Each structure stands twice: as C-alpha cells, then as structure tokens.
Amino acid sequence: MPDLQPVRGTHDILPDEMRRHRRVEETARALGLRYGYAEMATPIFEFADVFARTLGETSDIVTKEMYTFRDKGGDGITLRPENTAGVVRAFLSNGLQQQLPLKFFYRGPMFRYERPQKGRMRQFHQIGVELLGVADPLADVEVIALGQHLLDELGVADRTTLELNTLGDSESRAAYREKLVAYLRDFETKLSEDSRARLGRNPLRILDSKDEGDRRIVAGAPPIAASLNDSSKRFFDSVCRGLEVCKVRYRLNPRLVRGLDYYNHTAFEFTTEALGAQGAVLAGGRYDGLVEQMGGPPTPGTGWAAGVDRLALLLSEPEAWAGAIAVVPVGAGETDAALGLVQRLRRAGFAADLGFSGNMSKRMKRADRIGARVAVVLGESELARGIATVRDMKTGEQDEVPLSALEDRLARYR
RNA sequence: GCGGGCGUAGCUCAGUUGGUUAGAGCAUUCGGUUGUGGUCCGAAGGGUCGUGGGUUCAAGUCCCAUCGCUCGCCCCA
C-alpha cells in the first residue's frame, strides 16, 4: 500500500479552491485577449539546458530548486520552474521570428523543489504574458497596465502595491554592479553570512536583504540611478510617464532587483502584505538579452508571471453556484418521466439535476443541499394531467405548469 | 537547505499531577414524516490519539526519532 499522503509540496485542488483558480485564470485569459495576448502552451518539461542556460548557472532556481531527472533515453529533463524560457524556446523552435511583435498568454503548473510555506508549493500554478519584439518602453507600460487591470478585475488591487525599479541596460547594470561591490567590500565582515556569499555571485540581491545589519549598510550604498547611462534613464522615464498616462500608481523601490539573470531595464512587482513572507503576487520585467542567449537573433522581450495559488488565496469567498433545477419524481413510477425531463432540460441549456435515489423527502433535501433554486415535482397526478409542480425553493411558492410550457416557465433559472 | 511552533473523528476543538471503555459541537446517515427541503426531536456510523521506538504496573499525556502542516530565513509567483 503506497503512502496516501500526496507528495510534499503538492496538494489536491478540491472544487472550492478550483473555482478560485478558474476565476483567476479565466479573468486573465479574457483580459489578455482584450489586450491582444493569445493563449499558448509549452510542455511542462524541457531539456534541462533550456533552464540552466537561461536562468543563470548561479541562480538558486538552477542550483537547488529544479526537478531534473534522466529519462529512459538518457536525456536530462527538467520540470519547468517558470515559463518564460519555455515560451522563448517555442518562439525559436517554431520559427516565429518573422512574425514579430508577438503577444502570448499562458497558464499552467510549474515546479520548484523548495520548502513549502503558505503560498509556496513545489507544484504551483502561474499565469503570465510575454511580449516579444518590442524595444519601446510602451511595451513595458502595456504589460504592467494589463497586470494592474487584472488585479482590479479580481478585486484584490486594494491589497497590493506596485513596486517599480530599473536595472538599466547591460552596460549600466555592469557599471552599477562594480560600484556596489566596491562599496560593500568595505563592510564585508559586517554583512550577514547570506550576503557575504552573494557578494561574489549576485551582489544586487544584497540590496533586497531582510537582515537588519545588511539594511543599514545598504542604506548608504550608491543608488542605481547614478549609474544609469542616458538611454537607460530615458527608457525608465518613459515607462514611468506611460504608467501615469494609464493611471497606474506605483512606488519606486530602488532596492527591487530580480533573481533571474535575464532581466534588464524595467523590474516590477505587485506585492501584498496578506500572504506572509510570500509578498509577490505578480512580477516581471524586461529581458532583452534572453532570446539571443538562447541562440536566436537579438530580440527584445518583456512580460510578467503571476501566482495563481497566491491570487486565489487573496480572492474573497467564491461566488455561489447559480444552482440547478432539481427534478423530483414522487415515486418509482415517475422515474422514467423524470429522467426524460431532466435530460430534455439539459439539452435546452438548463443546469438540471436528478437525485439518484430516495423518496421524495430525501430528494427535496438533496435539492436543497445542492443549492437548487427550483424543484420540478413529477407525481402520478401531475403526469395524468400533463403538468408538473414547480416549486421555488426560496419562497416555497409552487404552481402547476403544463409540461409543454416548462422551458418557458423556467427560463429565468437558466 | 537552516531555525521556531503545532499534529486527538470529515471540520473546529476538550481531554486534570500519566490511571480503567477517549469526549463535545458542527457535518454525515437513518428515523419521527408512504406527495415536499430549510427548523425541531431521537438514534447511529465515524478514532491504529500522525508514524515508529523508549520510560513506566499503566502513555492521548513523559522522552527520542521520523513524517506532515505551519511561521520565519533563503529564494521566488
């Protein structure tokens, strides 16, 4: 007998939670379409290289969080930890370079081998958009505006804050990195252990440290802004101006950086206080170097990903199901008539339910429990007269309706 | 991967300084009601007390390990 517990960091999504997931995903899909982002899907696993090469060999995701295994053919396979790399791979595999610009929406499960926490699982779900082929900052503005629009639509915007920063182009980023490291070297012995390790690998991340001592040191660090070259400055100004035009409110956060190597220029994060340590619900940025890094032609890109599970946690109570029409046979003699009727109603576009067994009292009880708004009672006396008793489950009022007129009478319950 | 807290019925929880047959509410099922749900009344089912080991005459209770959940760190959606 295998262990009946699901694998650590995974869980079953039962109907209540599934409704929330669907609401997040369907709202996003519909909204994405309105902005011109077409849904696509990539496989949930790829050759390990697709992620190892693009996310940065030293990133935590690659070094300790990937689900990687050898398949029977000996290939190194990785369960996708995120989907941007997959989308870019698909873009190149399918020769879509000729059709730029391209806008994609995706949804699906992702996998990271991490210690589970609230809002953080080993199998989790993301939705995301990618906009390829547009170097103009208007592209960043569009994807951020779409993100804001989605959070508004889901009714969670009042609990999130948009934080915005720029990393500059690669030249600015490299220059800043140098300045920052030079500054931090002086405090090396005072930095936290984690941050000392990051100094060589990923010094920008130190800006983001939650350690008290680190924060004091970082407070005196040179700002990114001072290292930006003119074009990077202009780019960021345009993004900010565009957001203002779109009435998207943001907060500049010069310490916001990104964990993945392929980001440049715009970095943003919609964060919430409501999820404990897992603050980010929707985050992304620009990744102009990624396509080239994967072997394609230089192609700019920008986009974001959002955590479906996290957004689902923020959603208010799921809206109750509209409720079916319960067809209730009084006795065994009316079973066939009831079966025929329930199927006829379903074909006509109604949600209709036929309890499978029990006397009338049982069936009424069940009708109540599934939230039926109306019960159609079929008994011997009804059938003899070619009518049905229609009972409103809320008011308790009931009247007799000719069988032939049922669809019309029930129209408002469709 | 590191540190803290918590595991008793489907859910929320009680369970005395270790003591005999582990309880309640809600939920479920059945009955009161052979043509009417919600309310009410009655009854029933449901537990290897997370798991394994140890201490003890005796462990839900104490100790150790382990698994899971949870909070924080790391990282990130």
Coordinates of N, CA, C and O in Angstrom, one line a residue, chain A residues 73-136:
Chain A
G73 N 15.8 7.6 -22.3 CA 16.7 7.7 -23.4 C 18.0 8.4 -22.9 O 18.9 8.6 -23.7
G74 N 18.1 8.7 -21.6 CA 19.3 9.3 -21.1 C 19.4 10.8 -21.2 O 20.4 11.5 -20.9
D75 N 18.3 11.5 -21.7 CA 18.3 12.9 -21.8 C 18.0 13.6 -20.4 O 17.2 13.0 -19.6
G76 N 18.7 14.7 -20.2 CA 18.4 15.4 -19.0 C 17.2 16.3 -19.1 O 17.1 17.1 -20.0
I77 N 16.2 16.0 -18.3 CA 14.9 16.6 -18.4 C 14.6 17.4 -17.2 O 14.9 17.0 -16.1
T78 N 14.0 18.6 -17.3 CA 13.6 19.4 -16.2 C 12.1 19.8 -16.2 O 11.6 20.2 -17.3
L79 N 11.5 19.6 -15.1 CA 10.1 20.1 -15.0 C 10.2 21.6 -14.9 O 10.9 22.1 -14.0
R80 N 9.5 22.3 -15.7 CA 9.7 23.8 -15.8 C 9.5 24.5 -14.5 O 8.4 24.3 -13.8
P81 N 10.5 25.3 -14.0 CA 10.3 26.1 -12.8 C 9.7 27.4 -13.1 O 9.3 28.2 -12.2
E82 N 9.5 27.8 -14.4 CA 8.9 29.0 -14.8 C 8.7 28.9 -16.3 O 9.1 27.9 -16.9
N83 N 8.0 29.8 -16.9 CA 7.6 29.6 -18.3 C 8.2 30.5 -19.3 O 8.0 30.3 -20.5
T84 N 8.9 31.5 -18.9 CA 9.4 32.4 -19.9 C 10.5 31.7 -20.8 O 10.4 31.9 -22.1
A85 N 11.3 30.9 -20.2 CA 12.3 30.2 -21.0 C 11.6 29.3 -22.0 O 12.1 29.2 -23.2
G86 N 10.6 28.7 -21.6 CA 9.8 27.7 -22.5 C 9.2 28.5 -23.6 O 9.2 28.0 -24.8
V87 N 8.6 29.6 -23.3 CA 8.0 30.4 -24.4 C 9.0 30.9 -25.4 O 8.8 30.8 -26.6
V88 N 10.1 31.3 -24.9 CA 11.2 31.8 -25.8 C 11.7 30.6 -26.7 O 12.0 30.7 -27.9
R89 N 11.9 29.5 -26.0 CA 12.3 28.3 -26.8 C 11.3 27.9 -27.9 O 11.7 27.6 -29.0
A90 N 10.0 28.0 -27.5 CA 9.0 27.7 -28.5 C 9.0 28.7 -29.7 O 8.8 28.4 -30.8
F91 N 9.2 30.0 -29.3 CA 9.3 31.0 -30.3 C 10.4 30.7 -31.3 O 10.2 30.9 -32.5
L92 N 11.6 30.2 -30.8 CA 12.6 29.9 -31.7 C 12.4 28.6 -32.5 O 12.6 28.5 -33.7
S93 N 11.9 27.6 -31.7 CA 11.6 26.3 -32.4 C 10.7 26.4 -33.5 O 10.8 25.7 -34.5
N94 N 9.7 27.3 -33.4 CA 8.7 27.4 -34.4 C 8.9 28.5 -35.5 O 8.1 28.7 -36.3
G95 N 10.1 29.0 -35.4 CA 10.5 30.0 -36.4 C 9.6 31.2 -36.5 O 9.2 31.6 -37.5
L96 N 9.2 31.7 -35.3 CA 8.2 32.8 -35.3 C 8.9 34.2 -35.4 O 8.2 35.2 -35.3
Q97 N 10.2 34.2 -35.7 CA 10.9 35.5 -35.7 C 10.4 36.4 -36.8 O 10.5 37.6 -36.7
Q98 N 9.8 35.8 -37.8 CA 9.3 36.6 -38.9 C 8.0 37.4 -38.5 O 7.5 38.2 -39.3
Q99 N 7.4 37.0 -37.4 CA 6.0 37.5 -37.2 C 6.0 38.5 -36.0 O 4.9 38.8 -35.5
L100 N 7.1 39.0 -35.6 CA 7.2 39.9 -34.5 C 6.4 41.2 -34.8 O 6.3 41.6 -36.0
P101 N 5.8 41.9 -33.9 CA 5.9 41.5 -32.5 C 4.8 40.4 -32.2 O 3.8 40.3 -32.9
L102 N 5.0 39.7 -31.1 CA 4.1 38.6 -30.7 C 3.7 38.8 -29.2 O 4.5 39.3 -28.4
K103 N 2.5 38.5 -28.9 CA 2.0 38.6 -27.6 C 1.4 37.3 -27.2 O 0.5 36.8 -27.8
F104 N 1.8 36.7 -26.1 CA 1.3 35.4 -25.6 C 0.8 35.5 -24.2 O 1.3 36.2 -23.3
F105 N -0.2 34.7 -24.0 CA -0.7 34.4 -22.6 C -0.5 32.9 -22.3 O -0.7 32.1 -23.2
Y106 N -0.1 32.6 -21.1 CA 0.0 31.1 -20.8 C -0.5 30.9 -19.4 O -0.7 31.8 -18.6
R107 N -0.8 29.7 -19.1 CA -1.2 29.3 -17.7 C -0.7 27.8 -17.5 O -0.6 27.1 -18.5
G108 N -0.6 27.5 -16.3 CA -0.2 26.1 -16.0 C 0.6 25.9 -14.8 O 1.1 26.8 -14.2
P109 N 0.9 24.6 -14.5 CA 1.7 24.2 -13.4 C 3.2 24.5 -13.6 O 3.7 24.3 -14.7
M110 N 3.9 24.8 -12.5 CA 5.3 25.0 -12.5 C 5.8 24.2 -11.3 O 5.1 23.9 -10.4
F111 N 7.1 23.9 -11.3 CA 7.7 23.0 -10.3 C 9.0 23.6 -9.7 O 9.9 23.8 -10.5
R112 N 9.1 23.7 -8.4 CA 10.3 24.1 -7.8 C 10.5 23.3 -6.5 O 9.6 23.2 -5.7
Y113 N 11.7 22.7 -6.3 CA 12.0 22.0 -5.2 C 12.3 22.9 -4.0 O 13.5 23.2 -3.8
E114 N 11.3 23.3 -3.3 CA 11.5 24.3 -2.2 C 10.9 23.8 -0.9 O 10.0 22.9 -1.0
R115 N 11.2 24.4 0.2 CA 10.5 24.1 1.4 C 9.1 24.8 1.3 O 9.0 26.0 1.2
P116 N 8.0 24.0 1.4 CA 6.7 24.6 1.3 C 6.3 25.5 2.4 O 6.8 25.4 3.5
Q117 N 5.6 26.5 2.1 CA 5.1 27.5 3.0 C 3.7 27.9 2.5 O 3.3 27.6 1.4
K118 N 3.0 28.7 3.3 CA 1.8 29.3 2.8 C 2.0 30.1 1.5 O 2.9 30.9 1.5
G119 N 1.3 29.7 0.4 CA 1.5 30.4 -0.8 C 2.8 30.0 -1.6 O 3.2 30.7 -2.5
R120 N 3.4 28.9 -1.1 CA 4.6 28.5 -1.8 C 4.6 27.0 -1.8 O 4.7 26.3 -0.8
M121 N 4.5 26.4 -3.0 CA 4.4 24.9 -3.1 C 5.4 24.4 -4.1 O 5.9 25.2 -4.9
R122 N 5.6 23.1 -4.1 CA 6.5 22.5 -5.1 C 5.9 22.4 -6.4 O 6.5 22.6 -7.5
Q123 N 4.6 22.1 -6.5 CA 3.9 22.3 -7.7 C 2.9 23.5 -7.5 O 2.1 23.5 -6.6
F124 N 3.1 24.5 -8.3 CA 2.3 25.7 -8.1 C 1.8 26.1 -9.5 O 2.2 25.5 -10.5
H125 N 1.0 27.1 -9.6 CA 0.4 27.5 -10.9 C 0.6 28.9 -11.2 O 0.5 29.8 -10.3
Q126 N 1.0 29.1 -12.4 CA 1.2 30.5 -12.8 C 0.4 30.9 -14.1 O 0.1 30.0 -14.9
I127 N 0.1 32.1 -14.2 CA -0.4 32.7 -15.4 C 0.7 33.7 -15.8 O 1.4 34.2 -14.9
G128 N 0.7 34.0 -17.1 CA 1.8 35.0 -17.4 C 1.5 35.5 -18.9 O 0.8 34.9 -19.6
V129 N 2.2 36.6 -19.2 CA 2.2 37.2 -20.5 C 3.6 37.5 -20.9 O 4.4 37.8 -20.1
E130 N 3.8 37.3 -22.2 CA 5.1 37.7 -22.8 C 4.9 38.5 -24.0 O 4.0 38.2 -24.8
L131 N 5.6 39.6 -24.2 CA 5.5 40.5 -25.3 C 6.9 40.5 -26.0 O 7.8 41.1 -25.4
L132 N 7.0 39.9 -27.1 CA 8.3 39.8 -27.8 C 8.4 40.7 -29.0 O 7.5 40.9 -29.7
G133 N 9.6 41.3 -29.1 CA 9.9 42.1 -30.3 C 9.6 43.5 -30.2 O 9.7 44.2 -31.3
V134 N 9.3 44.1 -29.1 CA 9.1 45.5 -28.9 C 10.1 46.1 -28.0 O 10.1 45.8 -26.8
A135 N 11.0 46.9 -28.5 CA 12.1 47.5 -27.7 C 11.6 48.8 -27.0 O 12.1 49.2 -26.0
D136 N 10.5 49.3 -27.4 CA 9.9 50.6 -26.9 C 9.4 50.4 -25.5 O 8.8 49.3 -25.2

